[in-house]
Amino acid sequence: MEDKTKNVGLVLQGGGALGAYEAGAIKRIFELGFRPEILTGTSIGALNAAVLAAPTYGEAHETLQDMWSYLGHEHPFPLFQQYNTAYTSLGHPRFFKLHGSMFGMSRRPSIYDISPALETMKRFIDFDRLNAPESPTVVVTATNVMSGEIERFSNRTHTLRPEHIMASGALPPSFPPIEIDGEHYWDGGLYDNTPIQSLIRILDEHEIAHLPIFVIELFGALGDVPKDLHQSIDRMTELVYEDKFWKTFEGHDEAYAFAEMLWELEQDLPADSSVRQKAAFAKLMRLRAISHIFTIPAERAALRNVIDFSPSTIQKRFESGYKAADYALEKNAFRINYIVHNRTQSERVDAPDLGQSHSRRGTAA
């Protein structure tokens, strides 16, 4: 791949401690010269997105790696490190803590107090920078507790605060609902753990045509029949939070074929057709961007146990994410560079209709 910076969209799933896998993948993405201009994330993906868009110091991907090193948490006595998960369930000093008293637990809406995450965010996210006009576009998603609908908070339409990031990751019953402007929100992953649609819906015509979109998955669709309780929990978690976007189109291949059909429709439809004036047509045409989505898939061996924050596991996930991104982006290098090249070319001329200025698109595999 070329060394010059190339803008991309980035979609980050939720998955607790699995977010270290995203950090590893992001390091490789940055090394290859890509920089996100639009990021959508839910839960831990929202936290990662905010750090990337507005790090308090240094290179964004390096600051993100520092945050994950900071989040390392394990039993203080080496002989008991096999009980790290049980130990973390008692609280994480930089992320969440048990309520002060266990008395009346059943009358609280959550097991933990998430306030320690506030200090972690302040340590690694510059919120003034996050909301500055020159920052990348960031969209974090949360689920409205009462309506059950998704809410999208963007630094282009809102002033993003720590509460928005906390709301995106407030997974019940562990964490309490977060109140924002009189409404209460839980984890965005309850509604949609892979906010691809949240990114596509805000693309302009030029971005639809020329923006590669990278999706980093933390949960795989394929799995095994569980043999014990831990495996049952892991598999259930995978099935609940896997990327379901493609199922709408009955699979990746069908989705890409659908997007290609839309490109052809857009080109063949007469310029003076009244259909072009309909809002539904504009919404449909945004789905052309599906042809520019590239997935960095989950590596199941590294992605088990969403509350294992032990440094060794974080490092393993980071390295696995790095390798997965390297493989996926190298595999699709020609197609990605084709899209980037067309973008560069289009920005050198005043094309009257960018939607029709390219006859063929690079499609993902």
Coordinates of C-alpha atoms in Angstrom, one line a residue:
M1 CA 0.0 0.0 0.0
E2 CA 1.1 3.6 -0.5
D3 CA 2.5 5.6 2.3
K4 CA 0.3 8.7 2.0
T5 CA -2.6 9.2 4.4
K6 CA -5.9 7.7 3.2
N7 CA -9.2 8.6 4.8
V8 CA -11.6 5.8 5.8
G9 CA -14.7 5.2 7.8
L10 CA -14.4 3.0 10.9
V11 CA -17.1 1.0 12.6
L12 CA -16.3 -0.4 16.1
Q13 CA -18.4 -3.0 17.9
G14 CA -19.0 -3.3 21.6
G15 CA -17.5 -6.1 23.6
G16 CA -16.0 -5.0 26.9
A17 CA -12.4 -6.2 27.4
L18 CA -12.5 -7.5 23.8
G19 CA -11.9 -3.9 22.8
A20 CA -8.2 -4.5 23.0
Y21 CA -8.6 -6.5 19.7
E22 CA -9.9 -3.3 18.1
A23 CA -6.9 -1.4 19.4
G24 CA -4.5 -3.9 17.8
A25 CA -6.3 -3.7 14.5
I26 CA -6.4 0.1 14.6
K27 CA -2.6 0.2 15.1
R28 CA -2.1 -1.7 11.9
I29 CA -4.7 0.5 10.1
F30 CA -2.7 3.6 11.1
E31 CA 0.6 2.0 10.1
L32 CA -0.8 1.5 6.6
G33 CA -1.5 5.2 6.3
F34 CA -5.3 5.1 6.9
R35 CA -6.9 7.8 9.1
P36 CA -10.6 7.7 10.1
E37 CA -12.6 10.7 9.1
I38 CA -15.9 9.2 10.3
L39 CA -16.1 6.8 13.3
T40 CA -19.2 5.0 14.7
G41 CA -18.9 2.9 17.8
T42 CA -21.1 1.4 20.5
S43 CA -20.1 0.5 24.1
I44 CA -16.3 -0.2 24.2
G45 CA -16.2 0.8 20.6
A46 CA -17.6 4.2 21.5
L47 CA -14.8 4.6 24.0
N48 CA -12.2 3.6 21.5
A49 CA -13.6 5.9 18.8
A50 CA -13.5 8.9 21.2
V51 CA -9.9 8.3 22.1
L52 CA -9.0 7.9 18.4
A53 CA -10.8 11.2 17.4
A54 CA -9.4 13.2 20.3
P55 CA -6.5 11.8 22.2
T56 CA -5.2 13.9 25.1
Y57 CA -1.6 13.4 23.8
G58 CA 0.4 11.8 21.1
E59 CA -0.6 9.8 18.1
A60 CA -4.2 8.5 18.3
H61 CA -3.4 4.8 17.9
E62 CA -0.5 5.0 20.4
T63 CA -2.7 6.8 23.0
L64 CA -5.4 4.1 22.5
Q65 CA -2.8 1.4 23.1
D66 CA -1.7 3.3 26.3
M67 CA -5.3 3.3 27.5
W68 CA -5.5 -0.5 27.1
S69 CA -2.3 -1.0 29.0
Y70 CA -3.8 1.3 31.7
L71 CA -6.9 -0.9 31.8
G72 CA -4.9 -4.0 32.5
H73 CA -6.2 -5.5 35.8
E74 CA -5.4 -8.9 37.4
H75 CA -5.2 -10.6 40.7
P76 CA -2.4 -9.2 42.8
F77 CA -1.1 -12.6 43.8
P78 CA 0.4 -14.7 40.9
L79 CA -0.8 -18.0 42.3
F80 CA -4.4 -16.8 42.0
Q81 CA -4.3 -15.3 38.5
Q82 CA -6.4 -18.2 37.2
Y83 CA -9.2 -16.5 39.1
N84 CA -8.8 -13.2 37.3
T85 CA -12.4 -13.2 36.0
A86 CA -13.8 -13.7 39.4
Y87 CA -11.5 -11.0 40.8
T88 CA -12.6 -8.5 38.1
S89 CA -16.2 -9.3 39.0
L90 CA -15.5 -7.5 42.3
G91 CA -14.7 -4.4 40.4
H92 CA -12.1 -2.7 38.2
P93 CA -10.5 0.4 39.8
R94 CA -10.3 2.2 36.4
F95 CA -13.6 1.2 35.0
F96 CA -16.3 0.1 37.5
K97 CA -16.8 -0.7 41.1
L98 CA -19.3 -2.4 43.3
H99 CA -21.8 -0.2 45.1
G100 CA -20.7 0.8 48.5
S101 CA -23.1 -1.5 50.3
M102 CA -24.5 -4.8 49.1
F103 CA -27.6 -4.2 51.3
G104 CA -30.6 -3.5 49.1
M105 CA -28.9 -4.7 46.0
S106 CA -32.1 -5.9 44.5
R107 CA -33.6 -2.4 44.8
R108 CA -30.8 -0.9 42.6
P109 CA -30.9 -1.0 38.8
S110 CA -27.3 -2.2 38.5
I111 CA -24.5 -4.2 40.2
Y112 CA -21.8 -1.7 39.6
D113 CA -21.1 2.0 39.8
I114 CA -19.5 3.1 36.5
S115 CA -18.0 6.4 37.9
P116 CA -14.3 5.2 37.7
A117 CA -14.7 5.2 33.9
L118 CA -15.1 8.9 34.1
E119 CA -11.5 9.5 35.3
T120 CA -10.2 7.1 32.7
M121 CA -12.0 9.0 29.9
K122 CA -10.6 12.3 31.2
R123 CA -7.2 10.8 31.2
F124 CA -7.3 9.8 27.5
I125 CA -10.0 11.9 25.8
D126 CA -9.8 15.6 25.2
F127 CA -13.5 16.4 25.0
D128 CA -12.9 20.0 23.8
R129 CA -10.9 18.6 20.9
L130 CA -13.6 15.9 20.3
N131 CA -16.2 18.6 19.8
A132 CA -14.0 20.9 17.7
P133 CA -15.1 21.4 14.0
E134 CA -11.8 20.0 12.7
S135 CA -12.1 16.7 14.6
P136 CA -13.2 13.5 12.8
T137 CA -17.0 12.9 12.8
V138 CA -17.8 10.6 15.7
V139 CA -21.2 8.9 16.3
V140 CA -21.8 6.8 19.5
T141 CA -25.0 4.9 19.9
A142 CA -27.1 4.1 22.9
T143 CA -30.5 2.4 23.5
N144 CA -33.3 4.5 25.0
V145 CA -34.5 2.5 28.0
M146 CA -38.1 3.5 27.8
S147 CA -38.7 3.6 24.0
G148 CA -36.4 0.8 23.1
E149 CA -35.1 2.9 20.1
I150 CA -31.6 3.6 19.2
E151 CA -30.2 7.1 19.8
R152 CA -27.2 8.4 17.8
F153 CA -25.1 11.0 19.5
S154 CA -22.7 12.8 17.2
N155 CA -20.1 15.5 17.7
R156 CA -21.7 17.2 14.7
T157 CA -25.2 17.4 16.2
H158 CA -24.4 17.2 20.0
T159 CA -21.7 18.3 22.3
L160 CA -20.3 14.9 23.3
R161 CA -19.6 14.5 27.0
P162 CA -18.4 11.6 29.1
E163 CA -22.1 10.7 29.8
H164 CA -22.6 9.9 26.1
I165 CA -19.7 7.4 26.1
M166 CA -20.9 6.0 29.4
A167 CA -24.5 5.6 28.1
S168 CA -23.2 3.8 25.1
G169 CA -21.5 1.2 27.3
A170 CA -24.1 1.0 30.1
L171 CA -24.9 -2.7 29.8
P172 CA -27.5 -4.0 32.2
P173 CA -27.7 -5.4 34.8
S174 CA -24.0 -4.6 35.4
F175 CA -24.3 -0.9 34.8
P176 CA -27.0 1.6 35.6
P177 CA -28.9 3.6 32.9
I178 CA -27.3 6.9 32.2
E179 CA -29.5 10.0 32.1
I180 CA -29.0 12.5 29.3
D181 CA -31.3 15.5 28.9
G182 CA -34.1 13.8 30.8
E183 CA -33.9 10.4 29.0
H184 CA -32.3 7.2 30.2
Y185 CA -30.0 5.1 28.1
W186 CA -28.4 1.7 28.2
D187 CA -25.7 0.0 26.0
G188 CA -26.1 0.6 22.3
G189 CA -25.3 -3.0 21.7
L190 CA -28.7 -4.0 23.0
Y191 CA -30.2 -2.5 19.8
D192 CA -27.3 -2.9 17.3
N193 CA -23.8 -3.9 18.3
T194 CA -22.4 -3.1 14.8
P195 CA -23.3 0.5 13.9
I196 CA -22.7 0.2 10.2
Q197 CA -26.1 1.8 9.5
S198 CA -25.2 4.7 11.8
L199 CA -22.3 5.5 9.6
I200 CA -23.9 4.9 6.2
R201 CA -26.9 7.2 7.0
I202 CA -24.6 10.3 7.4
L203 CA -22.4 9.8 4.3
D204 CA -22.6 12.5 1.7
E205 CA -22.5 11.7 -2.0
H206 CA -18.7 12.0 -2.3
E207 CA -18.2 9.7 0.7
I208 CA -20.6 7.1 -0.6
A209 CA -18.6 7.0 -3.8
H210 CA -15.0 7.2 -2.4
L211 CA -14.8 6.2 1.2
P212 CA -13.5 2.8 2.2
I213 CA -15.3 1.6 5.4
F214 CA -13.5 -0.8 7.8
V215 CA -15.6 -2.8 10.2
I216 CA -13.8 -4.5 13.1
E217 CA -15.7 -7.4 14.5
L218 CA -15.4 -8.8 18.0
F219 CA -18.0 -11.6 17.7
G220 CA -18.1 -14.4 15.1
A221 CA -21.3 -15.9 13.7
L222 CA -19.9 -19.4 13.5
G223 CA -19.2 -21.4 16.6
D224 CA -19.3 -24.8 18.3
V225 CA -21.8 -26.6 20.5
P226 CA -20.9 -25.7 24.1
K227 CA -19.5 -28.4 26.4
D228 CA -19.7 -26.6 29.7
L229 CA -21.3 -23.5 31.3
H230 CA -18.5 -21.1 30.4
Q231 CA -18.7 -22.1 26.7
S232 CA -22.4 -21.7 26.8
I233 CA -22.1 -18.2 28.1
D234 CA -19.4 -17.4 25.5
R235 CA -21.5 -18.8 22.6
M236 CA -24.7 -17.0 23.8
T237 CA -22.7 -13.7 23.9
E238 CA -21.4 -14.3 20.4
L239 CA -24.9 -14.9 19.0
V240 CA -26.4 -11.9 20.7
Y241 CA -23.7 -9.4 19.7
E242 CA -22.5 -10.7 16.4
D243 CA -22.6 -8.5 13.3
K244 CA -26.2 -8.9 12.0
F245 CA -26.1 -6.2 9.4
W246 CA -25.4 -8.7 6.6
K247 CA -28.3 -10.9 7.6
T248 CA -30.7 -8.2 6.3
F249 CA -29.4 -9.0 2.8
E250 CA -29.1 -12.8 3.4
G251 CA -25.3 -12.7 3.5
H252 CA -22.2 -10.7 2.3
D253 CA -22.4 -11.7 -1.3
E254 CA -26.1 -10.8 -1.6
A255 CA -25.4 -7.5 0.0
Y256 CA -22.6 -6.6 -2.4
A257 CA -24.8 -7.7 -5.4
F258 CA -27.6 -5.4 -4.0
A259 CA -25.1 -2.5 -3.7
E260 CA -23.9 -3.0 -7.3
M261 CA -27.5 -3.1 -8.5
L262 CA -28.0 0.3 -6.8
W263 CA -25.0 1.8 -8.6
E264 CA -26.4 0.6 -11.9
L265 CA -29.8 2.0 -11.0
E266 CA -28.4 5.4 -10.1
Q267 CA -26.5 5.6 -13.4
D268 CA -29.4 4.3 -15.6
L269 CA -32.2 6.3 -14.0
P270 CA -32.9 9.5 -16.2
A271 CA -31.5 12.6 -14.7
D272 CA -34.9 14.3 -14.8
S273 CA -36.8 11.4 -13.2
S274 CA -39.1 12.6 -10.4
V275 CA -37.9 9.5 -8.4
R276 CA -34.6 11.3 -7.8
Q277 CA -36.4 13.9 -5.8
K278 CA -37.9 11.5 -3.3
A279 CA -36.3 11.2 0.2
A280 CA -36.7 7.5 0.0
F281 CA -34.5 7.4 -3.1
A282 CA -31.8 9.3 -1.4
K283 CA -31.9 6.9 1.6
L284 CA -31.8 3.9 -0.7
M285 CA -28.8 5.3 -2.6
R286 CA -26.8 5.6 0.5
L287 CA -26.7 1.8 0.6
R288 CA -24.4 1.9 -2.4
A289 CA -21.7 2.4 0.2
I290 CA -22.1 -1.3 1.1
S291 CA -19.8 -2.1 -1.8
H292 CA -17.0 -0.3 0.0
I293 CA -17.2 -2.1 3.3
F294 CA -14.2 -4.3 4.3
T295 CA -14.5 -6.5 7.4
I296 CA -11.7 -7.3 9.8
P297 CA -13.2 -10.5 11.2
A298 CA -13.2 -11.7 14.8
E299 CA -10.5 -14.2 15.8
R300 CA -12.4 -16.6 18.1
A301 CA -9.4 -18.0 19.9
A302 CA -8.5 -14.5 21.2
L303 CA -12.1 -13.3 21.9
R304 CA -13.5 -15.1 24.9
N305 CA -14.6 -13.6 28.2
V306 CA -15.6 -10.0 27.9
I307 CA -14.5 -9.1 31.4
D308 CA -11.0 -10.6 31.3
F309 CA -8.8 -7.5 31.6
S310 CA -5.6 -9.3 32.6
P311 CA -2.6 -7.7 30.9
S312 CA -1.5 -10.9 29.3
T313 CA -5.0 -11.4 27.7
I314 CA -5.1 -7.7 26.6
Q315 CA -1.8 -8.2 24.9
K316 CA -2.9 -11.4 23.2
R317 CA -6.0 -9.7 21.9
F318 CA -4.0 -6.7 20.8
E319 CA -1.6 -8.8 18.8
S320 CA -4.4 -10.9 17.3
G321 CA -6.3 -7.8 16.2
Y322 CA -3.1 -6.4 14.6
K323 CA -2.6 -9.6 12.6
A324 CA -6.2 -9.9 11.6
A325 CA -6.1 -6.3 10.2
D326 CA -2.9 -6.9 8.4
Y327 CA -4.3 -10.0 6.7
A328 CA -7.7 -8.5 5.8
L329 CA -6.3 -5.2 4.5
E330 CA -3.6 -6.9 2.5
K331 CA -6.1 -9.3 1.0
N332 CA -8.2 -6.4 -0.1
A333 CA -5.4 -3.9 -0.9
F334 CA -6.2 -3.6 -4.6
R335 CA -9.8 -2.8 -4.0
I336 CA -9.2 -0.4 -1.2
N337 CA -6.6 1.5 -3.1
Y338 CA -8.9 1.6 -6.2
I339 CA -11.5 3.4 -4.1
V340 CA -8.9 5.7 -2.5
H341 CA -7.4 6.5 -5.9
N342 CA -10.8 7.4 -7.4
R343 CA -11.4 9.7 -4.4
T344 CA -8.0 11.4 -5.0
Q345 CA -8.8 11.8 -8.7
S346 CA -12.3 13.1 -8.1
E347 CA -10.9 15.8 -5.7
R348 CA -8.7 17.2 -8.4
V349 CA -11.6 18.0 -10.7
D350 CA -14.9 19.8 -10.3
A351 CA -17.1 16.9 -11.2
P352 CA -20.7 18.1 -11.6
D353 CA -22.2 14.8 -10.4
L354 CA -19.8 12.8 -8.3
G355 CA -22.4 10.0 -8.1
Q356 CA -21.9 9.3 -11.8
S357 CA -18.3 10.2 -12.3
H358 CA -17.1 6.7 -11.9
S359 CA -18.3 3.8 -14.0
R360 CA -17.2 0.9 -11.8
R361 CA -16.5 0.5 -8.1
G362 CA -14.1 -1.6 -6.2
T363 CA -16.2 -4.1 -4.2
A364 CA -15.3 -5.8 -1.0
A365 CA -14.7 -9.5 -0.8

